[in-house]
């Protein structure tokens, strides 16, 4: 969050602002809500980014160039000057007669009023000493008189937004801090030794005395910070472990394959043997399915490691046991590809597959809905349309989500709700057994979560990992080119196509403009068409109707097209084993895991594959680190580890959780000792002091608890 300018001339909030009660909300109040600062406790836990020292005044004649200081004096001149742009220039003279010029490039009439000639003003900012004397650009300032006391503690600077002035937020936090219920909820014996009481820690962090060591405050090693981080980690561990316990009380159908059943027949019919890793994870999943508690498992495996067939085997177990299975993918292309693959495998074995996406409408849709509701279709494949209200299942036993991190938090919550509804519905219809049976849930992801993160963020998630690629894959060689050498790349592509290879060409991602995205892809399409006379170059982009996309994809799959120019719609999961060259333009605009996903589209057959990354400089340090990582390794776990290093866990998880950032203060790596203390304490607290556990979670997570389950 950016920090807003600190101009205290904004009208201060009424003292009771934080509790609300007034019918119309002011802009700052709305901004506070947007930041999740609804309750007193939320404000009390909104901690400063840094501090400003307003406890002393520095005589101007003792200041040096570059000092940040606070001074006080009388305004002796105030004028607006137009030099290129309008500026407000204010001359201040302190009690020793030394002067400073305050320069404002942005200002409002209120600035001028406060800074009128004769006013006594306290200003804080950085001193610059130039040819015309001392100057401060955009100092913070306020009107005072001789009696106005100096601050007795350091002034907090909070994370905020443009609509929420620091001064307003400071007052709101200070008064919320007085009201917030901050009594200890933890039994004294359970608080790690050396950490101060919560109330003391918060008072200290919001208003530290001038003597407080700024360095331990700013690097968060101060005991008061440690206490806060411990609290946060504990709340998070509690909520995770509690979710895990709740799940243990839920009931699910125990699903077992029958001898000679679908599961065995599918295994026998596959054109390949499973890898050891596939066999292992398939067994882990089968063991979960056989239990009468809902499975909640993440299957992670690098791109191309063969997760789809593992999903199909799980589905076969469910169908064998007489239940339905739903398989969801984040995009229509991917859903369609699953659909074809699963039909290819399962229809010969007598399985009816229904297909539900947003673009299937009218009668065709009704037919699919009927097949799902009657139980005639036992496997239902599609996009998130599958979890829409209108879709009813006969007996849903297993839900599988592919590329689960691509689904938004809201969609994941909708899915959980759907599964619970299905459970209730099944109970109504008199399904065998007492009480509702919740379907099992299997999530799949090609972006592995490093183990420590998986354990902390997903305590309520079992993880299976495919750590082996199917045999016969040849390694992908990755080359990095500056865009000045684009012509060389085009030449190489022409040669590869001569050799009978198929090429993906991914066009730059331009986030702000889909139209530009398209223009780029269209131009590249034309350019490659010219460079490759007699060859077929296809184009795939996000604006094409689904049917057209599918047709183009099918042409590429069948080898009819030599080159496929695409925007990132091909990113996830597309499987064309004959494609062996991948070009990614403006590679510096992609995240590391995204590049890895894209690169995973090649290297699926037995021909040696190449990935060409074209970048446009100058590169930032992280940009360089990313491209280097791509060139140095093709191991998805190593890439995830480096991604974590480059971005830090907060952002890593932030992106993954679609913005729901879960830890604000603690750092899983730096604060590992606090984390293990919290992890060990959580089960004891849940067992021995359930009320305290509940309060702790509410205090920290409030409305966010739902998201933690998603
Ligand atoms: P991902 O894990 O990225 O979803 P897929 O399930 O799409 O990977 O599998 C990639 C390719 O590997 C597919 O063409 C699939 O049929 C093939 N495949 C999967 N398992 C094996 C195996 N054990 N032996 C050979 N090929 C396999
Ligand atoms: Mg896949």
XYZ file of C-alpha atoms in Angstrom, residues 89-638:
550
model
C 6.376 29.327 -2.093
C 6.346 30.024 1.636
C 9.168 31.610 3.596
C 9.477 30.627 7.246
C 11.661 32.371 9.849
C 12.514 30.595 13.100
C 13.057 32.248 16.487
C 16.787 32.658 15.797
C 16.019 34.529 12.597
C 17.179 31.749 10.252
C 14.990 31.115 7.202
C 13.775 28.248 5.036
C 11.739 28.233 1.831
C 8.865 25.716 1.714
C 8.047 24.729 -1.856
C 4.734 23.065 -2.863
C 4.226 21.826 -6.400
C 0.780 20.496 -5.584
C -1.368 22.487 -3.236
C -4.910 23.378 -2.336
C -6.468 26.615 -1.126
C -6.384 25.129 2.407
C -2.575 25.050 2.184
C -2.499 28.739 1.372
C -4.887 29.558 4.208
C -2.884 27.641 6.807
C 0.370 29.101 5.546
C -0.727 32.741 5.490
C 1.745 35.444 6.454
C 1.950 35.794 10.240
C 0.979 32.198 10.995
C 3.184 30.113 13.266
C 3.938 26.797 11.616
C 5.756 23.590 12.420
C 7.247 21.947 9.306
C 9.003 18.646 8.846
C 10.943 17.483 5.828
C 14.313 17.173 4.194
C 16.532 20.242 4.085
C 18.246 21.071 0.828
C 20.811 23.797 0.821
C 21.157 25.463 -2.569
C 22.356 28.673 -4.120
C 19.384 30.627 -2.756
C 19.549 29.144 0.717
C 17.628 26.432 2.566
C 14.625 24.783 1.048
C 12.116 22.017 1.878
C 10.028 20.488 -0.900
C 6.616 19.277 0.217
C 7.224 19.261 3.936
C 4.460 18.090 6.224
C 3.297 21.035 8.287
C 0.767 22.275 10.761
C -0.289 25.481 12.366
C 0.760 25.847 15.999
C 1.144 28.495 18.666
C 3.910 28.980 21.209
C 2.179 26.650 23.664
C 1.577 23.722 21.316
C 3.444 20.820 22.899
C 5.870 18.686 20.963
C 5.072 15.049 20.361
C 6.254 12.861 23.219
C 6.490 9.718 21.148
C 7.612 8.921 17.612
C 4.926 9.610 15.039
C 3.692 6.479 13.251
C 3.408 6.366 9.473
C 0.790 3.810 8.487
C 0.152 1.906 5.279
C -2.770 3.691 3.690
C -4.380 4.655 0.411
C -4.759 7.908 -1.468
C -8.266 8.544 -0.096
C -7.175 8.112 3.497
C -4.909 10.856 4.857
C -2.264 9.857 7.439
C -3.560 12.379 9.926
C -7.062 10.930 9.799
C -5.787 7.396 10.091
C -3.499 8.296 13.009
C -6.387 9.701 14.996
C -8.599 6.762 14.140
C -5.924 4.276 15.202
C -5.124 6.148 18.411
C -8.741 6.216 19.544
C -9.396 2.637 18.432
C -6.339 1.581 20.394
C -7.923 2.985 23.561
C -11.196 1.152 22.955
C -10.033 -2.132 21.441
C -10.411 -5.226 23.594
C -6.775 -6.137 24.099
C -6.896 -8.311 27.180
C -4.718 -11.373 26.934
C -6.636 -14.350 25.638
C -3.672 -16.700 25.999
C -2.906 -18.253 29.355
C 0.260 -16.630 30.650
C 2.191 -19.897 30.627
C 1.610 -20.316 26.902
C 3.202 -17.032 25.854
C 6.820 -17.556 24.810
C 9.213 -16.165 27.366
C 10.601 -12.664 26.882
C 7.612 -11.335 24.944
C 5.666 -8.391 26.399
C 1.894 -8.415 27.027
C -0.122 -7.735 23.897
C -1.498 -4.401 25.080
C 1.968 -3.125 25.965
C 3.393 -4.358 22.688
C 0.718 -2.534 20.681
C 0.952 0.706 22.634
C 4.693 0.618 22.149
C 4.573 -0.080 18.421
C 2.009 2.626 17.703
C 3.645 5.265 19.891
C 7.234 4.371 20.714
C 9.146 6.707 23.027
C 11.843 8.808 21.344
C 14.463 6.647 23.040
C 13.244 3.469 21.310
C 15.877 1.948 19.054
C 14.602 2.752 15.582
C 16.602 -0.043 13.985
C 14.981 -2.883 15.972
C 11.611 -1.276 15.343
C 12.180 -0.999 11.656
C 13.659 -4.447 11.116
C 10.899 -5.937 13.305
C 13.248 -7.717 15.695
C 12.071 -5.745 18.731
C 10.282 -7.959 21.310
C 7.076 -5.984 20.757
C 7.186 -6.938 17.088
C 8.002 -10.529 17.974
C 4.913 -10.637 20.130
C 2.730 -9.397 17.295
C 4.195 -11.829 14.811
C 3.693 -14.670 17.235
C 0.051 -13.657 17.670
C -0.484 -13.584 13.953
C 1.158 -16.935 13.314
C -0.800 -18.474 16.147
C -4.121 -17.215 14.763
C -3.259 -18.633 11.386
C -2.200 -22.017 12.760
C -5.337 -22.170 14.886
C -7.639 -21.473 12.013
C -5.932 -24.058 9.827
C -5.841 -26.754 12.448
C -9.416 -26.056 13.387
C -10.514 -26.450 9.768
C -8.680 -29.742 9.705
C -10.536 -30.939 12.786
C -13.876 -29.808 11.403
C -13.244 -31.804 8.283
C -12.525 -34.882 10.360
C -16.119 -34.685 11.584
C -17.607 -34.468 8.118
C -18.753 -37.603 6.410
C -18.146 -38.653 2.849
C -19.000 -41.725 0.831
C -16.268 -44.352 1.143
C -15.336 -45.016 -2.483
C -13.620 -48.226 -3.519
C -12.992 -49.663 -6.962
C -14.380 -53.132 -7.537
C -12.275 -56.025 -8.801
C -12.402 -56.114 -12.586
C -14.164 -52.735 -12.458
C -13.669 -49.517 -14.382
C -10.487 -48.610 -12.553
C -8.734 -51.830 -13.518
C -10.052 -51.747 -17.058
C -8.813 -48.193 -17.521
C -5.347 -49.134 -16.305
C -5.261 -52.033 -18.727
C -6.425 -49.888 -21.638
C -3.881 -47.077 -21.228
C -1.315 -46.889 -24.029
C 1.498 -46.519 -21.486
C 2.526 -47.821 -18.086
C 2.238 -45.466 -15.125
C 5.429 -44.023 -13.736
C 6.374 -44.991 -10.192
C 5.362 -41.547 -8.978
C 1.980 -41.744 -10.712
C 1.339 -45.129 -9.126
C 2.273 -43.820 -5.693
C 0.032 -40.744 -5.820
C -2.827 -42.762 -7.332
C -2.608 -45.064 -4.318
C -2.542 -42.143 -1.885
C -5.672 -40.790 -3.513
C -7.391 -44.186 -3.585
C -6.684 -44.603 0.132
C -8.291 -41.205 0.850
C -11.320 -42.013 -1.273
C -11.862 -45.251 0.624
C -12.259 -43.342 3.891
C -15.614 -42.057 5.109
C -14.199 -38.499 5.511
C -13.979 -36.088 2.619
C -10.586 -36.042 0.934
C -8.986 -32.604 0.679
C -5.874 -33.257 -1.308
C -3.617 -31.280 -3.594
C -1.928 -33.221 -6.353
C 1.099 -31.314 -7.504
C 3.386 -32.301 -10.297
C 5.453 -30.463 -12.810
C 4.011 -29.545 -16.171
C 3.813 -32.702 -18.271
C 4.232 -35.057 -15.322
C 0.940 -36.766 -16.170
C -1.625 -35.556 -13.680
C -4.584 -36.050 -16.003
C -4.398 -39.813 -16.001
C -4.151 -39.838 -12.214
C -7.334 -37.762 -12.136
C -8.999 -40.182 -14.531
C -8.094 -43.101 -12.279
C -9.558 -41.339 -9.251
C -12.713 -40.644 -11.256
C -12.849 -44.318 -12.233
C -12.773 -45.353 -8.574
C -15.658 -43.006 -7.787
C -17.714 -44.199 -10.744
C -16.940 -47.825 -9.901
C -18.452 -47.207 -6.507
C -21.612 -45.854 -8.121
C -20.981 -42.109 -7.685
C -20.506 -39.235 -10.085
C -17.334 -37.254 -10.631
C -17.011 -33.614 -11.730
C -13.797 -32.357 -13.335
C -13.223 -28.633 -13.685
C -10.583 -26.701 -15.579
C -9.987 -22.936 -15.532
C -10.330 -22.363 -19.299
C -12.553 -23.767 -22.021
C -9.584 -24.893 -24.069
C -8.213 -26.906 -21.237
C -11.600 -28.287 -20.281
C -12.134 -29.298 -23.883
C -8.814 -31.038 -23.985
C -9.608 -32.979 -20.834
C -12.953 -33.812 -22.313
C -11.424 -35.320 -25.427
C -8.777 -37.208 -23.536
C -11.183 -38.613 -20.996
C -13.692 -39.540 -23.685
C -10.906 -41.298 -25.535
C -10.026 -43.292 -22.458
C -13.374 -43.835 -20.805
C -16.130 -43.962 -23.406
C -14.865 -47.248 -24.869
C -15.291 -48.557 -21.329
C -18.939 -47.513 -21.293
C -18.747 -44.224 -19.340
C -21.145 -41.392 -20.264
C -19.399 -38.013 -20.120
C -21.312 -34.708 -19.961
C -19.763 -31.418 -21.019
C -20.734 -28.142 -19.377
C -19.174 -24.750 -20.106
C -20.395 -21.192 -20.454
C -20.480 -21.375 -24.228
C -22.746 -24.405 -24.394
C -26.234 -23.025 -24.547
C -29.844 -23.850 -25.255
C -30.919 -27.400 -25.973
C -27.421 -28.837 -25.915
C -26.921 -27.390 -22.451
C -30.249 -28.673 -21.215
C -29.352 -32.133 -22.420
C -26.091 -32.047 -20.472
C -27.826 -30.691 -17.354
C -30.417 -33.460 -17.563
C -27.725 -36.093 -17.944
C -25.918 -34.781 -14.849
C -29.102 -34.538 -12.781
C -30.429 -37.963 -13.701
C -27.118 -39.657 -13.135
C -27.053 -40.874 -16.708
C -23.733 -39.079 -17.125
C -21.301 -40.238 -14.474
C -18.446 -37.923 -15.419
C -19.153 -34.204 -15.809
C -16.359 -32.129 -17.341
C -16.224 -28.368 -17.863
C -15.218 -24.951 -16.630
C -16.458 -23.362 -13.422
C -19.881 -23.414 -15.095
C -20.065 -26.880 -13.541
C -20.549 -25.369 -10.088
C -23.276 -22.964 -11.094
C -26.496 -23.116 -9.161
C -28.420 -24.574 -12.051
C -26.234 -27.643 -12.329
C -27.615 -30.505 -10.254
C -25.950 -33.807 -9.727
C -27.547 -37.124 -9.046
C -24.876 -38.334 -6.617
C -21.662 -36.366 -6.656
C -18.885 -38.308 -4.955
C -15.741 -36.580 -6.189
C -14.859 -33.129 -7.492
C -11.534 -32.587 -9.257
C -10.139 -29.137 -9.994
C -7.295 -28.801 -12.447
C -4.870 -25.864 -12.180
C -6.635 -24.961 -8.968
C -4.589 -21.844 -8.298
C -5.979 -20.333 -11.471
C -9.423 -20.264 -9.977
C -10.185 -17.135 -7.995
C -10.901 -17.189 -4.297
C -14.573 -16.452 -4.967
C -14.825 -19.414 -7.307
C -13.147 -21.684 -4.790
C -15.568 -20.542 -2.111
C -18.471 -21.158 -4.484
C -17.174 -24.654 -5.027
C -16.992 -25.388 -1.293
C -20.541 -24.178 -0.942
C -21.665 -26.281 -3.869
C -20.101 -29.362 -2.346
C -21.840 -28.700 0.968
C -25.148 -28.144 -0.868
C -24.716 -31.368 -2.770
C -24.150 -33.117 0.539
C -27.381 -31.674 1.940
C -29.256 -32.492 -1.264
C -28.044 -36.068 -1.205
C -29.284 -36.422 2.358
C -32.758 -35.208 1.303
C -32.945 -37.719 -1.472
C -32.384 -40.478 1.027
C -28.880 -41.489 0.085
C -27.621 -44.435 2.088
C -26.160 -43.694 5.522
C -27.223 -41.122 8.071
C -26.505 -37.413 7.703
C -25.158 -35.521 4.728
C -22.240 -36.962 2.775
C -19.829 -34.406 1.381
C -18.033 -35.141 -1.893
C -14.283 -35.724 -1.914
C -12.119 -32.973 -3.333
C -8.957 -33.343 -5.397
C -7.078 -30.251 -6.532
C -4.310 -30.314 -9.083
C -1.568 -27.811 -9.711
C 1.543 -27.607 -11.846
C 2.988 -24.802 -9.747
C 4.405 -26.602 -6.804
C 4.163 -25.042 -3.407
C 7.415 -25.287 -1.466
C 7.002 -27.650 1.433
C 7.258 -25.135 4.264
C 4.606 -23.001 2.647
C 2.338 -25.956 2.037
C 2.570 -26.900 5.699
C 1.854 -23.461 7.015
C -0.661 -22.086 4.602
C -2.443 -25.318 3.918
C -2.416 -27.172 7.213
C -5.830 -28.401 6.133
C -4.581 -29.901 2.922
C -2.857 -33.163 2.196
C -0.322 -33.000 -0.562
C 0.679 -35.640 -3.104
C 3.585 -34.950 -5.369
C 4.538 -36.425 -8.741
C 8.286 -35.970 -8.792
C 9.113 -37.890 -11.947
C 8.404 -37.259 -15.613
C 7.169 -40.028 -17.924
C 10.060 -41.751 -19.706
C 11.210 -40.810 -23.187
C 11.047 -37.046 -22.696
C 14.047 -35.202 -23.995
C 15.215 -32.178 -22.066
C 14.272 -28.682 -23.191
C 17.117 -26.342 -24.053
C 16.348 -22.718 -23.204
C 17.993 -19.799 -25.016
C 17.657 -16.128 -24.176
C 17.803 -13.448 -26.919
C 17.608 -9.673 -26.825
C 14.862 -8.404 -29.120
C 17.461 -6.867 -31.434
C 18.021 -10.413 -32.640
C 14.420 -11.155 -33.481
C 15.301 -11.724 -37.158
C 17.742 -14.468 -36.170
C 14.992 -16.115 -34.191
C 12.597 -15.959 -37.141
C 15.276 -17.581 -39.322
C 15.760 -20.374 -36.818
C 12.017 -20.925 -36.699
C 11.927 -21.212 -40.478
C 14.661 -23.862 -40.305
C 12.852 -25.778 -37.563
C 9.631 -25.792 -39.585
C 11.616 -27.101 -42.612
C 12.624 -29.983 -40.336
C 8.970 -30.782 -39.766
C 8.759 -29.358 -36.266
C 5.774 -27.512 -34.861
C 6.236 -24.163 -33.182
C 4.371 -22.145 -30.559
C 4.960 -18.403 -30.709
C 3.626 -16.618 -27.641
C 3.014 -12.902 -27.941
C 3.603 -10.334 -25.265
C 1.298 -9.955 -22.417
C -0.003 -6.437 -22.235
C -2.073 -6.316 -19.143
C -3.677 -2.985 -19.575
C -4.858 -3.587 -23.070
C -6.395 -6.614 -24.630
C -6.644 -4.679 -27.883
C -2.876 -4.143 -28.018
C -2.344 -7.782 -27.183
C -4.364 -8.612 -30.191
C -2.619 -6.158 -32.487
C 0.717 -7.633 -31.593
C -0.400 -11.180 -32.156
C -1.988 -10.252 -35.482
C 1.172 -8.527 -36.689
C 3.390 -11.410 -35.696
C 0.989 -13.771 -37.406
C 1.338 -11.799 -40.659
C 5.103 -11.481 -40.301
C 5.635 -15.185 -39.791
C 3.268 -15.984 -42.625
C 5.546 -13.970 -44.933
C 8.750 -15.444 -43.530
C 7.460 -18.973 -44.016
C 6.036 -19.166 -47.535
C 4.017 -22.297 -48.190
C 3.661 -23.065 -44.478
C 0.556 -22.767 -42.375
C 0.576 -20.298 -39.507
C -2.424 -20.192 -37.166
C -3.577 -17.537 -34.718
C -5.152 -18.031 -31.326
C -6.238 -15.223 -29.019
C -8.545 -14.532 -26.143
C -11.194 -12.673 -28.142
C -11.952 -15.543 -30.506
C -15.229 -17.405 -30.010
C -14.719 -20.673 -28.145
C -15.606 -22.804 -31.147
C -13.048 -21.054 -33.324
C -10.374 -21.436 -30.648
C -11.104 -25.115 -30.356
C -10.966 -25.538 -34.142
C -7.588 -23.785 -34.382
C -6.257 -25.814 -31.484
C -7.462 -29.006 -33.166
C -5.689 -28.028 -36.398
C -2.475 -27.501 -34.504
C -2.891 -30.793 -32.627
C -3.397 -32.725 -35.843
C -0.282 -31.210 -37.386
C -2.187 -29.222 -40.006
C -0.656 -25.993 -38.714
C 3.128 -25.571 -38.535
C 3.168 -22.535 -36.306
C 0.663 -21.358 -33.744
C 0.856 -17.676 -32.830
C -0.953 -17.209 -29.561
C -1.574 -14.820 -26.725
C -1.332 -16.437 -23.318
C -4.541 -18.401 -23.812
C -2.376 -21.440 -24.442
C -0.758 -21.066 -21.092
C -2.313 -23.820 -19.117
C -2.229 -27.500 -19.722
C -2.456 -27.718 -23.506
C -0.924 -30.954 -24.743
C 0.457 -31.263 -28.291
C 3.347 -33.743 -28.106
C 4.685 -32.965 -31.586
C 5.284 -29.282 -30.837
C 8.954 -28.915 -29.969
C 9.761 -25.214 -30.290
C 8.401 -22.492 -28.016
C 9.129 -18.819 -28.605
C 8.096 -16.350 -25.919
C 8.263 -12.681 -26.812
C 8.732 -10.050 -24.112
C 9.625 -12.810 -21.720
C 10.502 -10.168 -19.128
C 6.819 -9.399 -18.698
C 5.946 -12.859 -17.473
C 6.273 -14.246 -13.981
C 8.603 -17.141 -13.419
C 5.950 -19.752 -12.877
C 4.070 -18.503 -15.908
C 7.187 -18.875 -18.072
C 7.682 -22.342 -16.706
C 4.099 -23.268 -17.518
C 4.468 -21.950 -21.036
C 7.720 -23.742 -21.596
C 6.063 -26.937 -20.393
C 3.989 -26.953 -23.595
C 7.038 -28.353 -25.401
C 9.314 -31.228 -24.478
C 6.357 -33.592 -24.422
C 7.462 -35.836 -27.264
C 10.716 -37.605 -27.991
C 12.304 -34.891 -30.186
C 14.721 -32.508 -28.494
C 12.862 -29.292 -27.683
C 13.881 -25.675 -27.635
C 12.486 -22.701 -25.769
C 13.490 -19.243 -26.979
C 12.969 -16.310 -24.646
C 13.070 -12.906 -26.329
C 13.378 -9.955 -23.992
C 13.332 -6.197 -24.351
C 15.804 -4.357 -22.155
C 16.736 -2.752 -19.921
C 16.000 -5.541 -17.470
C 15.378 -5.009 -13.775
C 17.348 -7.151 -11.332
C 14.400 -9.433 -10.750
C 13.848 -9.591 -14.522
C 17.431 -10.772 -14.967
C 17.138 -13.261 -12.111
C 14.007 -14.711 -13.666
C 15.482 -15.207 -17.131
C 18.627 -16.677 -15.609
C 16.568 -19.151 -13.604
C 14.709 -20.169 -16.756
C 17.931 -20.754 -18.672
C 19.525 -22.696 -15.839
C 16.855 -25.176 -14.838
C 13.745 -26.950 -16.095
C 12.843 -28.398 -12.702
C 9.528 -26.956 -11.559
C 10.362 -27.303 -7.883
C 13.657 -25.502 -8.301
